[in-house]
Structure formats: C-alpha cells, structure tokens
PDB file of C-alpha atoms and ligand atoms in Angstrom:
ATOM      1  CA  MET A   1      -0.051   0.108   0.266  1.00  0.00           C
ATOM      2  CA  LYS A   2       1.245   3.276  -0.583  1.00  0.00           C
ATOM      3  CA  ASP A   3       1.157   6.668   0.659  1.00  0.00           C
ATOM      4  CA  THR A   4      -0.190   9.121  -1.018  1.00  0.00           C
ATOM      5  CA  HIS A   5      -0.911  13.421  -1.752  1.00  0.00           C
ATOM      6  CA  LYS A   6      -4.316  12.345  -0.209  1.00  0.00           C
ATOM      7  CA  HIS A   7      -3.162  10.641   2.965  1.00  0.00           C
ATOM      8  CA  GLN A   8      -1.063  13.719   3.344  1.00  0.00           C
ATOM      9  CA  GLY A   9      -3.675  16.372   3.011  1.00  0.00           C
ATOM     10  CA  LEU A  10      -5.937  13.797   5.754  1.00  0.00           C
ATOM     11  CA  ARG A  11      -2.715  13.642   7.995  1.00  0.00           C
ATOM     12  CA  ASN A  12      -2.139  17.227   7.724  1.00  0.00           C
ATOM     13  CA  GLN A  13      -5.936  17.737   8.728  1.00  0.00           C
ATOM     14  CA  LEU A  14      -5.391  15.640  12.213  1.00  0.00           C
ATOM     15  CA  VAL A  15      -2.533  17.889  12.679  1.00  0.00           C
ATOM     16  CA  LYS A  16      -4.792  20.937  12.735  1.00  0.00           C
ATOM     17  CA  THR A  17      -7.675  18.441  15.233  1.00  0.00           C
ATOM     18  CA  ILE A  18      -4.906  17.490  17.894  1.00  0.00           C
ATOM     19  CA  THR A  19      -3.687  21.291  17.637  1.00  0.00           C
ATOM     20  CA  LYS A  20      -7.439  22.076  18.638  1.00  0.00           C
ATOM     21  CA  LYS A  21      -7.087  19.184  21.729  1.00  0.00           C
ATOM     22  CA  GLY A  22      -3.926  21.102  22.884  1.00  0.00           C
ATOM     23  CA  ILE A  23      -0.970  19.466  21.331  1.00  0.00           C
ATOM     24  CA  SER A  24       0.898  22.131  20.604  1.00  0.00           C
ATOM     25  CA  ASP A  25       4.825  21.047  20.656  1.00  0.00           C
ATOM     26  CA  LYS A  26       6.130  21.281  16.942  1.00  0.00           C
ATOM     27  CA  ASN A  27       8.332  18.094  17.071  1.00  0.00           C
ATOM     28  CA  VAL A  28       5.302  15.945  18.047  1.00  0.00           C
ATOM     29  CA  LEU A  29       3.242  17.799  15.469  1.00  0.00           C
ATOM     30  CA  ASN A  30       5.508  16.764  12.855  1.00  0.00           C
ATOM     31  CA  ALA A  31       5.908  13.274  13.857  1.00  0.00           C
ATOM     32  CA  ILE A  32       1.820  13.187  13.273  1.00  0.00           C
ATOM     33  CA  ALA A  33       2.239  14.594  10.229  1.00  0.00           C
ATOM     34  CA  ASN A  34       4.725  12.739   9.181  1.00  0.00           C
ATOM     35  CA  VAL A  35       3.746   8.858  10.040  1.00  0.00           C
ATOM     36  CA  PRO A  36       1.851   7.595   7.463  1.00  0.00           C
ATOM     37  CA  ARG A  37      -1.064   5.719  10.623  1.00  0.00           C
ATOM     38  CA  HIS A  38      -2.492   3.917   7.764  1.00  0.00           C
ATOM     39  CA  LEU A  39      -0.010   1.631   7.194  1.00  0.00           C
ATOM     40  CA  PHE A  40      -0.237   0.545  10.656  1.00  0.00           C
ATOM     41  CA  MET A  41      -3.632  -0.725  10.201  1.00  0.00           C
ATOM     42  CA  ASP A  42      -5.825  -3.270   9.979  1.00  0.00           C
ATOM     43  CA  SER A  43      -7.101  -3.253   5.678  1.00  0.00           C
ATOM     44  CA  GLY A  44     -10.607  -3.397   7.197  1.00  0.00           C
ATOM     45  CA  PHE A  45      -9.943  -0.088   9.124  1.00  0.00           C
ATOM     46  CA  VAL A  46      -6.957   2.009   6.866  1.00  0.00           C
ATOM     47  CA  ASP A  47     -10.411   4.420   5.813  1.00  0.00           C
ATOM     48  CA  PHE A  48     -11.108   5.532   9.018  1.00  0.00           C
ATOM     49  CA  ALA A  49      -6.778   5.558   9.869  1.00  0.00           C
ATOM     50  CA  TYR A  50      -6.690   9.583  10.232  1.00  0.00           C
ATOM     51  CA  GLN A  51      -9.927  10.012  12.276  1.00  0.00           C
ATOM     52  CA  ASP A  52      -8.720  10.746  16.236  1.00  0.00           C
ATOM     53  CA  LYS A  53      -9.792   7.400  16.955  1.00  0.00           C
ATOM     54  CA  ALA A  54      -8.498   4.239  18.013  1.00  0.00           C
ATOM     55  CA  PHE A  55      -8.877   0.785  16.089  1.00  0.00           C
ATOM     56  CA  PRO A  56      -8.486  -2.822  16.960  1.00  0.00           C
ATOM     57  CA  ILE A  57      -4.895  -4.169  15.535  1.00  0.00           C
ATOM     58  CA  ALA A  58      -4.631  -7.897  15.958  1.00  0.00           C
ATOM     59  CA  ALA A  59      -4.854  -9.902  19.049  1.00  0.00           C
ATOM     60  CA  GLU A  60      -7.478  -8.092  20.806  1.00  0.00           C
ATOM     61  CA  GLN A  61      -5.112  -5.006  20.944  1.00  0.00           C
ATOM     62  CA  THR A  62      -5.806  -1.266  19.903  1.00  0.00           C
ATOM     63  CA  ILE A  63      -3.963   1.473  17.374  1.00  0.00           C
ATOM     64  CA  SER A  64      -4.027   4.149  20.544  1.00  0.00           C
ATOM     65  CA  GLN A  65      -5.495   7.615  19.570  1.00  0.00           C
ATOM     66  CA  PRO A  66      -3.782   9.930  17.613  1.00  0.00           C
ATOM     67  CA  TYR A  67      -4.467  12.884  20.262  1.00  0.00           C
ATOM     68  CA  THR A  68      -3.585   9.752  23.093  1.00  0.00           C
ATOM     69  CA  VAL A  69      -0.161   9.069  21.262  1.00  0.00           C
ATOM     70  CA  ALA A  70       0.717  12.790  20.948  1.00  0.00           C
ATOM     71  CA  PHE A  71       0.051  13.725  25.012  1.00  0.00           C
ATOM     72  CA  GLN A  72       2.147  11.459  25.708  1.00  0.00           C
ATOM     73  CA  THR A  73       4.966  11.909  23.485  1.00  0.00           C
ATOM     74  CA  GLU A  74       5.361  15.205  24.355  1.00  0.00           C
ATOM     75  CA  LEU A  75       5.115  14.953  27.839  1.00  0.00           C
ATOM     76  CA  LEU A  76       8.439  12.814  26.953  1.00  0.00           C
ATOM     77  CA  LYS A  77      10.132  16.011  26.261  1.00  0.00           C
ATOM     78  CA  ILE A  78      11.908  13.936  23.845  1.00  0.00           C
ATOM     79  CA  LYS A  79      15.911  15.427  22.184  1.00  0.00           C
ATOM     80  CA  PRO A  80      17.438  13.510  19.459  1.00  0.00           C
ATOM     81  CA  ASN A  81      19.220  10.768  20.300  1.00  0.00           C
ATOM     82  CA  ASP A  82      17.221   9.954  24.041  1.00  0.00           C
ATOM     83  CA  GLN A  83      16.957   6.449  24.775  1.00  0.00           C
ATOM     84  CA  ILE A  84      13.178   5.810  25.236  1.00  0.00           C
ATOM     85  CA  LEU A  85      11.868   2.320  26.849  1.00  0.00           C
ATOM     86  CA  GLU A  86       8.131   1.891  25.187  1.00  0.00           C
ATOM     87  CA  ILE A  87       6.623  -1.273  26.946  1.00  0.00           C
ATOM     88  CA  GLY A  88       3.370  -1.868  24.504  1.00  0.00           C
ATOM     89  CA  THR A  89       4.559  -2.180  20.817  1.00  0.00           C
ATOM     90  CA  GLY A  90       1.593  -3.390  19.656  1.00  0.00           C
ATOM     91  CA  SER A  91       0.817  -2.029  15.893  1.00  0.00           C
ATOM     92  CA  GLY A  92       4.750   0.344  15.748  1.00  0.00           C
ATOM     93  CA  TYR A  93       2.846   3.398  15.539  1.00  0.00           C
ATOM     94  CA  GLN A  94       3.781   4.791  18.405  1.00  0.00           C
ATOM     95  CA  THR A  95       7.673   3.290  17.742  1.00  0.00           C
ATOM     96  CA  ALA A  96       7.157   5.497  14.461  1.00  0.00           C
ATOM     97  CA  VAL A  97       6.222   8.654  15.834  1.00  0.00           C
ATOM     98  CA  LEU A  98       9.598   8.601  18.352  1.00  0.00           C
ATOM     99  CA  ILE A  99      11.976   7.595  15.966  1.00  0.00           C
ATOM    100  CA  GLU A 100      10.699  10.040  13.649  1.00  0.00           C
ATOM    101  CA  MET A 101      11.918  12.723  16.324  1.00  0.00           C
ATOM    102  CA  GLY A 102      15.345  11.160  16.696  1.00  0.00           C
ATOM    103  CA  ALA A 103      14.564   8.840  19.964  1.00  0.00           C
ATOM    104  CA  LYS A 104      16.266   5.552  20.242  1.00  0.00           C
ATOM    105  CA  VAL A 105      14.134   2.990  20.479  1.00  0.00           C
ATOM    106  CA  PHE A 106      13.532   0.220  22.872  1.00  0.00           C
ATOM    107  CA  THR A 107      10.128  -1.439  23.009  1.00  0.00           C
ATOM    108  CA  ILE A 108       8.758  -4.640  24.294  1.00  0.00           C
ATOM    109  CA  GLU A 109       5.420  -6.516  23.114  1.00  0.00           C
ATOM    110  CA  ARG A 110       3.876  -9.480  24.668  1.00  0.00           C
ATOM    111  CA  GLN A 111       1.764 -10.667  22.005  1.00  0.00           C
ATOM    112  CA  LEU A 112       3.418 -13.021  20.289  1.00  0.00           C
ATOM    113  CA  GLU A 113       1.622 -11.599  16.892  1.00  0.00           C
ATOM    114  CA  LEU A 114       1.938  -8.613  17.143  1.00  0.00           C
ATOM    115  CA  PHE A 115       5.613  -8.338  18.546  1.00  0.00           C
ATOM    116  CA  LYS A 116       6.463 -11.560  15.451  1.00  0.00           C
ATOM    117  CA  LYS A 117       4.188  -8.367  13.130  1.00  0.00           C
ATOM    118  CA  THR A 118       5.625  -5.297  14.008  1.00  0.00           C
ATOM    119  CA  LYS A 119       9.591  -6.778  14.453  1.00  0.00           C
ATOM    120  CA  LEU A 120       8.898  -7.163  10.658  1.00  0.00           C
ATOM    121  CA  PHE A 121       6.755  -4.193   9.562  1.00  0.00           C
ATOM    122  CA  LEU A 122       8.724  -1.564  11.439  1.00  0.00           C
ATOM    123  CA  PRO A 123      11.971  -1.721   8.800  1.00  0.00           C
ATOM    124  CA  LYS A 124      10.293  -1.668   5.837  1.00  0.00           C
ATOM    125  CA  LEU A 125       9.123   1.695   6.581  1.00  0.00           C
ATOM    126  CA  GLY A 126      12.131   2.753   7.447  1.00  0.00           C
ATOM    127  CA  TYR A 127      11.788   2.552  11.089  1.00  0.00           C
ATOM    128  CA  LYS A 128      14.737   0.550  13.073  1.00  0.00           C
ATOM    129  CA  PRO A 129      14.380   0.683  16.504  1.00  0.00           C
ATOM    130  CA  LYS A 130      17.407  -0.416  18.807  1.00  0.00           C
ATOM    131  CA  LYS A 131      16.149  -3.009  19.501  1.00  0.00           C
ATOM    132  CA  ILE A 132      12.240  -4.845  20.070  1.00  0.00           C
ATOM    133  CA  VAL A 133      11.816  -7.537  22.829  1.00  0.00           C
ATOM    134  CA  PHE A 134       9.276 -10.639  23.226  1.00  0.00           C
ATOM    135  CA  GLY A 135       8.460  -9.965  26.854  1.00  0.00           C
ATOM    136  CA  ASP A 136       7.032  -8.542  30.208  1.00  0.00           C
ATOM    137  CA  GLY A 137       7.159  -5.205  30.161  1.00  0.00           C
ATOM    138  CA  TYR A 138       6.699  -5.076  34.088  1.00  0.00           C
ATOM    139  CA  LYS A 139      10.314  -5.767  34.348  1.00  0.00           C
ATOM    140  CA  GLY A 140      11.382  -2.787  32.297  1.00  0.00           C
ATOM    141  CA  MET A 141      15.122  -3.587  30.264  1.00  0.00           C
ATOM    142  CA  PRO A 142      17.279  -3.486  32.687  1.00  0.00           C
ATOM    143  CA  GLU A 143      20.233  -4.581  30.466  1.00  0.00           C
ATOM    144  CA  PHE A 144      19.842  -1.096  28.135  1.00  0.00           C
ATOM    145  CA  ALA A 145      19.132   1.126  31.253  1.00  0.00           C
ATOM    146  CA  PRO A 146      18.472   3.490  32.355  1.00  0.00           C
ATOM    147  CA  PHE A 147      16.720   5.537  29.907  1.00  0.00           C
ATOM    148  CA  ASP A 148      15.965   9.094  28.879  1.00  0.00           C
ATOM    149  CA  GLY A 149      13.137   8.099  28.836  1.00  0.00           C
ATOM    150  CA  ILE A 150      10.055   5.632  29.762  1.00  0.00           C
ATOM    151  CA  ILE A 151       6.093   5.345  27.557  1.00  0.00           C
ATOM    152  CA  VAL A 152       3.915   2.630  28.626  1.00  0.00           C
ATOM    153  CA  THR A 153       1.044   2.179  25.939  1.00  0.00           C
ATOM    154  CA  ALA A 154      -1.129   0.022  28.391  1.00  0.00           C
ATOM    155  CA  GLY A 155      -3.287   0.413  31.355  1.00  0.00           C
ATOM    156  CA  ALA A 156      -0.992  -0.027  33.981  1.00  0.00           C
ATOM    157  CA  PRO A 157      -2.728  -1.533  37.796  1.00  0.00           C
ATOM    158  CA  PHE A 158      -0.108  -0.022  39.340  1.00  0.00           C
ATOM    159  CA  VAL A 159       3.713   1.251  38.416  1.00  0.00           C
ATOM    160  CA  PRO A 160       6.145  -1.291  38.346  1.00  0.00           C
ATOM    161  CA  ASN A 161       9.128  -0.135  40.532  1.00  0.00           C
ATOM    162  CA  PRO A 162      11.294  -1.782  37.967  1.00  0.00           C
ATOM    163  CA  LEU A 163      10.645   0.843  35.348  1.00  0.00           C
ATOM    164  CA  LEU A 164      10.984   3.632  37.853  1.00  0.00           C
ATOM    165  CA  ALA A 165      14.457   2.383  38.797  1.00  0.00           C
ATOM    166  CA  GLN A 166      15.521   2.389  35.233  1.00  0.00           C
ATOM    167  CA  LEU A 167      14.944   6.347  34.678  1.00  0.00           C
ATOM    168  CA  LYS A 168      18.163   8.523  34.138  1.00  0.00           C
ATOM    169  CA  ILE A 169      18.052  11.383  36.726  1.00  0.00           C
ATOM    170  CA  GLY A 170      15.743  14.192  35.324  1.00  0.00           C
ATOM    171  CA  ALA A 171      14.553  11.126  33.330  1.00  0.00           C
ATOM    172  CA  ARG A 172      10.575  10.754  32.672  1.00  0.00           C
ATOM    173  CA  LEU A 173       8.339   8.116  32.768  1.00  0.00           C
ATOM    174  CA  VAL A 174       5.123   8.445  31.413  1.00  0.00           C
ATOM    175  CA  ILE A 175       2.280   6.245  32.475  1.00  0.00           C
ATOM    176  CA  PRO A 176      -1.168   5.312  32.378  1.00  0.00           C
ATOM    177  CA  VAL A 177      -2.900   4.190  35.864  1.00  0.00           C
ATOM    178  CA  GLY A 178      -5.632   2.183  36.728  1.00  0.00           C
ATOM    179  CA  ASP A 179      -7.828  -0.170  35.610  1.00  0.00           C
ATOM    180  CA  GLU A 180     -11.235   0.685  34.147  1.00  0.00           C
ATOM    181  CA  VAL A 181     -10.005   4.547  33.739  1.00  0.00           C
ATOM    182  CA  GLN A 182      -6.674   5.445  33.668  1.00  0.00           C
ATOM    183  CA  ILE A 183      -4.880   8.865  35.304  1.00  0.00           C
ATOM    184  CA  MET A 184      -1.975  10.052  33.497  1.00  0.00           C
ATOM    185  CA  THR A 185       0.813  10.401  35.751  1.00  0.00           C
ATOM    186  CA  LEU A 186       4.266  11.838  34.377  1.00  0.00           C
ATOM    187  CA  PHE A 187       7.009  10.903  37.100  1.00  0.00           C
ATOM    188  CA  ILE A 188      10.385  12.697  37.103  1.00  0.00           C
ATOM    189  CA  ARG A 189      12.929  11.861  38.461  1.00  0.00           C
ATOM    190  CA  LYS A 190      14.795  14.309  40.754  1.00  0.00           C
ATOM    191  CA  SER A 191      17.520  12.010  42.704  1.00  0.00           C
ATOM    192  CA  GLU A 192      18.744   8.804  43.166  1.00  0.00           C
ATOM    193  CA  LYS A 193      15.434   8.593  45.562  1.00  0.00           C
ATOM    194  CA  ASP A 194      13.124  11.140  44.603  1.00  0.00           C
ATOM    195  CA  PHE A 195      10.522  11.516  41.991  1.00  0.00           C
ATOM    196  CA  GLU A 196       8.229  13.957  41.237  1.00  0.00           C
ATOM    197  CA  LYS A 197       4.251  12.837  39.768  1.00  0.00           C
ATOM    198  CA  HIS A 198       1.694  14.737  38.094  1.00  0.00           C
ATOM    199  CA  GLU A 199      -1.946  13.520  37.436  1.00  0.00           C
ATOM    200  CA  LEU A 200      -3.080  14.419  33.891  1.00  0.00           C
ATOM    201  CA  GLY A 201      -6.916  13.388  33.244  1.00  0.00           C
ATOM    202  CA  GLU A 202      -8.129  10.091  32.194  1.00  0.00           C
ATOM    203  CA  PHE A 203      -8.236   8.120  29.451  1.00  0.00           C
ATOM    204  CA  LYS A 204      -8.684   4.513  28.480  1.00  0.00           C
ATOM    205  CA  PHE A 205      -6.414   2.228  27.587  1.00  0.00           C
ATOM    206  CA  VAL A 206      -6.417  -1.815  26.443  1.00  0.00           C
ATOM    207  CA  PRO A 207      -5.029  -3.692  29.983  1.00  0.00           C
ATOM    208  CA  MET A 208      -1.306  -3.602  30.705  1.00  0.00           C
ATOM    209  CA  LEU A 209      -1.131  -7.612  31.044  1.00  0.00           C
ATOM    210  CA  LYS A 210       1.054  -9.686  33.921  1.00  0.00           C
ATOM    211  CA  GLU A 211       1.789 -13.619  32.084  1.00  0.00           C
ATOM    212  CA  ARG A 212       2.766 -13.956  28.771  1.00  0.00           C
ATOM    213  CA  ASN A 213       0.375 -16.250  26.837  1.00  0.00           C
TER     214      ASN A 213
HETATM  215  N1  SAH B   1       2.106   1.562  21.554  1.00  0.00           N
HETATM  216  C1  SAH B   1       0.670   0.821  20.619  1.00  0.00           C
HETATM  217  C2  SAH B   1      -0.473   0.390  21.969  1.00  0.00           C
HETATM  218  C3  SAH B   1      -0.869  -0.854  21.518  1.00  0.00           C
HETATM  219  S1  SAH B   1      -1.631  -1.106  22.609  1.00  0.00           S
HETATM  220  C4  SAH B   1      -0.051   1.386  18.937  1.00  0.00           C
HETATM  221  O1  SAH B   1       0.331   2.609  19.032  1.00  0.00           O
HETATM  222  O2  SAH B   1      -0.225   0.242  18.462  1.00  0.00           O
HETATM  223  C5  SAH B   1      -0.972  -1.301  23.830  1.00  0.00           C
HETATM  224  C6  SAH B   1      -0.179  -2.346  23.826  1.00  0.00           C
HETATM  225  O3  SAH B   1       0.399  -2.806  24.721  1.00  0.00           O
HETATM  226  C7  SAH B   1      -1.355  -4.044  23.402  1.00  0.00           C
HETATM  227  O4  SAH B   1      -0.357  -4.221  22.542  1.00  0.00           O
HETATM  228  C8  SAH B   1      -0.104  -5.364  24.183  1.00  0.00           C
HETATM  229  O5  SAH B   1       0.113  -6.436  23.857  1.00  0.00           O
HETATM  230  C9  SAH B   1       0.968  -4.084  25.013  1.00  0.00           C
HETATM  231  N2  SAH B   1       1.061  -5.259  26.110  1.00  0.00           N
HETATM  232  C10 SAH B   1       0.221  -5.417  27.331  1.00  0.00           C
HETATM  233  N3  SAH B   1       0.787  -5.843  28.172  1.00  0.00           N
HETATM  234  C11 SAH B   1       1.920  -5.835  27.933  1.00  0.00           C
HETATM  235  C12 SAH B   1       2.544  -5.860  29.718  1.00  0.00           C
HETATM  236  N4  SAH B   1       3.196  -6.714  30.330  1.00  0.00           N
HETATM  237  N5  SAH B   1       4.544  -5.828  28.494  1.00  0.00           N
HETATM  238  C13 SAH B   1       4.350  -5.931  26.895  1.00  0.00           C
HETATM  239  N6  SAH B   1       3.505  -4.952  26.116  1.00  0.00           N
HETATM  240  C14 SAH B   1       2.557  -5.246  27.075  1.00  0.00           C
END
C-alpha cells in the first residue's frame, strides 16, 4: 500500500484536530504529520486511519488514538538521540513517532503475534528500533537501562518499580495508571530516591497484562 498526497492531506487535517485539542510541541506535530498511520492499521480500518480514534489491531489490542500518542509523546520531552523505552509495541505506530523524533527506541510487546508482525513491518517503512523484544514490560529492559524516558502504552494497574528504577536522573516516565479508566501519570526522577509525580487527566487503554500467553 502507498502513501499518497491524499493521505498527506488527511494527516495535515489530523494535525489541526490535535492542535485544537491542546498539543503544541512542533516536533510532536511534525512526527504525526510524517508517520503514515494508515499503513499500521488492519485493512478493514485503513479508511478511518486519520480519524482521531483508537482502532482494533491483532490479538484484541488497539492502535492508540493519535491525540493520546501525541499527549504522551509531548510529556516525554524528547531530544534527538534520547534512549526511550516503550512498553507495548502493538502496531508500532507510537514507536515510529518516537523514531521520527530522533529517539533511539527500545520496545517490548507481550503478544507474540503482534511482536512478530511489527518487528518485520517497522524496518520496511525505514523505522529501525534499537531493540524489539517479546517479553514482559513490567520488568522493563534492565540490560539497556538507564533510559532518558519510558512510555507505557497499556493501562497499568500499578506503577512497576523496575520502570522507575530504570530512569536516569532527570528522566521521565509517562504511564496511564488504573483499572477501568486510567489517570495519565508523569514521574520525573529528581534524584536517586526522589520522584516528582503529576496527574494529567483520564484516558482509556487496553490493560497492561501480567503473564504471557
Ligand atoms: N503503542 C501501541 C499501543 C498498543 S495497545 C500502538 O500505537 O499501536 C497496548 C499494547 O501493550 C498491546 O499491544 C499489548 O499487547 C501490550 N501489552 C500489554 N501488557 C503488556 C506487558 N505486560 N508487556 C508488554 N506489552 C504489553
């Protein structure tokens, strides 16, 4: 499937929509304008790719809503070459947005089907994560820690300690916390022991699951 002028036009509209909803970081908006979201979606949904909505992908998971992707990414305050850990690779759309912004991305997915599909698919579009791992995001990736930022793209029932421990001093963890509904939560590591916590409103994610299939 191709990326056409029509798709670019639809992406520009999408950028306007999420700007109206409050996203202002130019680098984030540029990334949303550049990543061909329709290529990350199942064929039945490609016509809706530039609506600001979540849609089903394989393994009963979802590709996050563009506004949510932009909101979380903005909170990470990414600089080029930052090492970012992503929990929940899913379709790879959020991964691509991070790479588009110059981040070095380490990403974990616990659904084998999605892991296999996205690992093959992302490089085809020219998006090369540093590492894509099939595994449990609750543990993070200690072998590549510490990170400049960590983003969790599934609803976490609690904040996993390993993720806080894998932040550099000054780094940020963006994680939706809760069961039915999640509160977007930002942690900034101030020192070895101190974390600043900000709560930034309600969102709805698929759950961050404990055991593998
Ligand atoms: N970033 C993705 C969002 C996918 S939805 C996108 O833009 O498409 C959340 C993803 O988190 C799902 O793919 C789900 O399988 C994954 N997930 C859930 N629990 C997980 C865990 N414990 N470790 C790693 N990934 C997990």
